[in-house]
Amino acid sequence: MLLLALDTATPAVTVALHDGETVVAESTQIDARRHGELLLPAVHRVLGEAGTALDAVTGIVVGVGPGPYTGLRVGIVTAATFAAALSVPVHGLCTLDGIAYAAGQAGMEGGFVVATDARRKEVYWARYADARTRVTEPAVDRPAELPADVTALPAIGAGAVLYADAFGDVRGELPQHQSAAALAALAAEKLRTGGEFLPDRPLYLRRPDAQVPANYKVVTPQ
C-alpha cells in the first residue's frame, strides 16, 4: 500500500505519502490564496523525498471539505485526475475528520468540536465523540449562533481560534489546519478495518462567493 493524500480545503496546502504503516514524507504550506500554484510542486517534493515515482501509488486520499469553493476544488480535481491516470481508487474523507484525527494523535481525548474558518464571519464545524467518531454532519454557521452544548465543548481548529469569544474552551495548541499526514493515517486505518469513505465530491455547504448578476444587460449584435 502506498497512499498519496492531499487536501486544499483549508489554508493549508498539504500532501503526504503513507505506506500503510507510517508516513513516508509530507509537506504542508499555509497559504489561503495559492492552492493551485503550490499543490503540484508539493506532490513532486513529497515524491522526491520519498524516493518514489507517482506510478508507485496504489490509492489517492483527498479531503473533500467542507471548504471554500475555489481552494477545495483544486485538491479534488487533482486527486481525481491522478486516480484516473493511475487507474487507482480515490478515497474521500471529510476535512474536519482529518483535523479531529490529528488532535487525537496529539493527545486530545473525549468529546470536542472542530471548527475551521468558512469566511463571511462563519465557521465550518462538526461535533466529535472522540478523534475517530463524528456525531454530527458537517455544517456552516455563525459562531454566535452555534448551540450552547457545542460551544461549551473543547474546540479545535482555526475557526475556533479566530472566534475564541464564541467558544468556551479553545485548544489553540492543537492542530488548526488540515494535515495530509493525519488524513493519510486515518485512511490507512479505515482501509485496514473496512471503514467507509466519501465520494470525491466537494462538501461546499453553501453557494460560491462568485454569482451571476441577477439583473444584467444583455448586449446583442445589431
Coordinates of C-alpha atoms in Angstrom, one line a residue:
M1 CA 0.0 0.0 0.0
L2 CA 1.2 3.5 -0.9
L3 CA -1.3 6.3 -0.4
L4 CA -0.9 9.8 -1.7
A5 CA -3.0 12.1 0.4
L6 CA -3.8 15.7 -0.3
D7 CA -6.1 18.4 0.9
T8 CA -6.8 22.1 -0.1
A9 CA -10.0 22.7 1.9
T10 CA -8.3 24.9 4.5
P11 CA -5.4 27.5 4.1
A12 CA -3.1 24.5 4.3
V13 CA -1.8 23.1 1.0
T14 CA -0.9 19.7 2.4
V15 CA 0.4 16.5 0.8
A16 CA 1.7 13.2 2.3
L17 CA 2.7 9.7 1.4
H18 CA 1.7 6.8 3.6
D19 CA 2.8 3.2 3.2
G20 CA 0.0 1.7 5.3
E21 CA 2.1 1.7 8.5
T22 CA 3.7 5.1 8.7
V23 CA 4.0 8.5 6.9
V24 CA 6.9 8.3 4.4
A25 CA 7.0 12.0 3.5
E26 CA 4.9 15.1 3.9
S27 CA 4.6 18.8 3.0
T28 CA 2.4 21.5 4.4
Q29 CA 2.3 25.2 3.4
I30 CA -0.2 27.7 4.8
D31 CA -1.4 30.0 2.1
A32 CA -5.1 30.6 1.5
R33 CA -4.7 32.1 -1.9
R34 CA -2.2 29.9 -3.8
H35 CA -3.6 26.4 -3.7
G36 CA -3.4 26.0 -7.4
E37 CA 0.3 27.1 -7.6
L38 CA 1.5 25.2 -4.6
L39 CA -0.2 21.8 -4.8
L40 CA 1.6 20.1 -7.7
P41 CA 5.1 21.3 -6.6
A42 CA 4.3 19.9 -3.1
V43 CA 3.4 16.5 -4.7
H44 CA 6.6 16.5 -6.6
R45 CA 8.6 17.4 -3.5
V46 CA 7.0 14.7 -1.4
L47 CA 7.6 12.0 -4.0
G48 CA 11.2 13.2 -4.3
E49 CA 11.7 13.0 -0.5
A50 CA 10.3 9.5 -0.5
G51 CA 12.4 8.4 -3.5
T52 CA 9.5 7.1 -5.4
A53 CA 7.5 7.8 -8.5
L54 CA 3.9 8.7 -8.9
D55 CA 3.1 5.4 -10.6
A56 CA 4.0 3.5 -7.4
V57 CA 1.0 5.0 -5.7
T58 CA -1.8 2.5 -5.0
G59 CA -4.5 4.9 -3.9
I60 CA -5.4 8.6 -3.6
V61 CA -6.8 10.1 -0.4
V62 CA -8.4 13.5 -0.6
G63 CA -10.1 15.9 1.8
V64 CA -13.5 16.8 0.4
G65 CA -14.2 19.7 2.7
P66 CA -16.2 21.5 3.8
G67 CA -14.2 24.4 2.5
P68 CA -14.3 27.5 0.3
Y69 CA -15.2 26.8 -3.3
T70 CA -12.0 27.7 -5.2
G71 CA -9.4 26.1 -2.9
L72 CA -11.4 23.0 -2.3
R73 CA -11.9 22.1 -6.0
V74 CA -8.2 22.3 -6.6
G75 CA -7.4 19.3 -4.4
I76 CA -10.4 17.3 -5.5
V77 CA -9.8 17.8 -9.2
T78 CA -6.1 16.9 -8.8
A79 CA -7.0 13.8 -6.8
A80 CA -9.5 12.6 -9.4
T81 CA -7.0 13.3 -12.2
F82 CA -4.3 11.3 -10.5
A83 CA -6.7 8.4 -9.8
A84 CA -7.8 8.3 -13.4
A85 CA -4.3 8.5 -14.8
L86 CA -3.0 5.7 -12.5
S87 CA -6.2 3.6 -12.5
V88 CA -6.2 3.6 -8.7
P89 CA -9.1 4.3 -6.3
V90 CA -9.7 7.7 -4.8
H91 CA -10.8 7.8 -1.1
G92 CA -12.7 10.9 0.1
L93 CA -12.6 12.0 3.7
C94 CA -14.2 14.9 5.5
T95 CA -11.5 17.5 6.1
L96 CA -12.8 18.1 9.6
D97 CA -12.3 14.3 10.3
G98 CA -8.6 14.7 9.4
I99 CA -8.2 17.6 11.9
A100 CA -10.0 15.6 14.6
Y101 CA -7.8 12.6 14.0
A102 CA -4.7 14.8 14.2
A103 CA -6.0 16.2 17.5
G104 CA -6.3 12.6 18.8
Q105 CA -2.8 11.9 17.8
A106 CA -1.7 15.0 19.7
G107 CA -3.4 13.7 22.9
M108 CA -6.9 15.0 22.7
E109 CA -9.5 12.6 24.2
G110 CA -13.2 12.7 24.8
G111 CA -15.8 14.9 23.1
F112 CA -14.9 18.1 21.2
V113 CA -15.8 20.3 18.3
V114 CA -13.7 21.1 15.2
A115 CA -14.2 24.5 13.6
T116 CA -12.5 25.9 10.5
D117 CA -12.7 29.4 9.1
A118 CA -15.5 29.5 6.5
R119 CA -15.0 33.2 5.8
R120 CA -18.1 35.5 5.8
K121 CA -17.8 35.5 9.6
E122 CA -18.8 31.8 9.7
V123 CA -17.2 28.5 10.6
Y124 CA -17.4 25.0 9.2
W125 CA -17.9 22.7 12.1
A126 CA -18.7 19.3 13.4
R127 CA -19.0 17.6 16.8
Y128 CA -17.0 14.5 17.7
A129 CA -17.3 11.9 20.5
D130 CA -13.6 11.2 20.0
A131 CA -10.9 11.6 17.4
R132 CA -12.4 8.9 15.2
T133 CA -16.1 9.3 15.7
R134 CA -18.0 12.3 14.3
V135 CA -21.5 12.6 15.7
T136 CA -23.0 15.4 13.6
E137 CA -22.9 16.2 9.9
P138 CA -20.6 19.0 8.9
A139 CA -22.4 22.4 9.0
V140 CA -21.7 26.1 8.4
D141 CA -22.9 28.7 10.9
R142 CA -22.0 32.0 12.5
P143 CA -20.1 31.1 15.7
A144 CA -22.6 33.1 17.9
E145 CA -25.4 31.0 16.6
L146 CA -24.0 27.6 17.4
P147 CA -25.8 25.5 20.0
A148 CA -24.7 26.1 23.6
D149 CA -23.9 22.4 24.1
V150 CA -21.5 22.7 21.1
T151 CA -19.7 25.9 22.2
A152 CA -19.2 24.5 25.7
L153 CA -17.1 21.7 24.3
P154 CA -13.3 21.9 23.9
A155 CA -12.8 23.5 20.4
I156 CA -10.1 22.7 17.9
G157 CA -9.2 24.4 14.6
A158 CA -8.5 27.8 13.1
G159 CA -12.2 28.8 13.2
A160 CA -12.3 28.2 17.0
V161 CA -9.1 30.2 17.4
L162 CA -10.4 33.0 15.2
Y163 CA -13.7 33.2 17.1
A164 CA -12.5 32.4 20.5
D165 CA -15.1 34.5 22.2
A166 CA -17.8 32.2 21.0
F167 CA -16.2 29.0 22.3
G168 CA -15.7 28.3 26.0
D169 CA -12.5 26.1 25.8
V170 CA -10.3 26.8 22.7
R171 CA -7.4 24.4 22.4
G172 CA -5.1 26.6 20.3
E173 CA -2.1 24.4 20.9
L174 CA -3.7 21.6 18.9
P175 CA -3.8 21.4 15.1
Q176 CA -5.6 24.3 13.5
H177 CA -5.3 23.3 9.8
Q178 CA -5.5 20.1 7.9
S179 CA -2.6 17.7 7.8
A180 CA -2.3 15.3 4.9
A181 CA -0.2 13.1 7.1
A182 CA -3.1 12.7 9.6
L183 CA -5.6 12.3 6.7
A184 CA -3.5 9.5 5.2
A185 CA -3.1 7.8 8.5
L186 CA -6.9 7.9 9.0
A187 CA -7.4 6.5 5.5
A188 CA -4.9 3.7 6.1
E189 CA -6.7 2.7 9.3
K190 CA -10.1 2.7 7.6
L191 CA -8.7 0.5 4.8
R192 CA -7.4 -2.0 7.3
T193 CA -10.6 -2.1 9.2
G194 CA -13.1 -1.9 6.3
G195 CA -14.2 1.7 7.2
E196 CA -16.3 3.8 4.8
F197 CA -15.1 6.7 2.6
L198 CA -16.9 9.6 1.0
P199 CA -17.1 10.1 -2.8
D200 CA -14.6 12.5 -4.3
R201 CA -17.2 15.3 -4.5
P202 CA -16.9 18.6 -2.7
L203 CA -18.8 19.4 0.5
Y204 CA -19.5 23.1 -0.2
L205 CA -22.4 23.5 2.2
R206 CA -23.2 26.9 0.7
R207 CA -23.2 28.7 -2.7
P208 CA -19.9 30.0 -4.0
D209 CA -19.0 33.7 -3.4
A210 CA -19.0 34.3 -7.2
Q211 CA -22.5 34.8 -8.5
V212 CA -24.0 35.6 -11.9
P213 CA -25.7 39.0 -11.6
A214 CA -29.5 38.7 -11.2
N215 CA -30.2 41.7 -13.5
Y216 CA -27.7 42.3 -16.2
K217 CA -27.9 44.0 -19.5
V218 CA -27.8 41.6 -22.5
V219 CA -26.0 43.2 -25.5
T220 CA -26.7 41.6 -28.8
P221 CA -25.0 42.5 -32.2
Q222 CA -27.0 44.7 -34.5

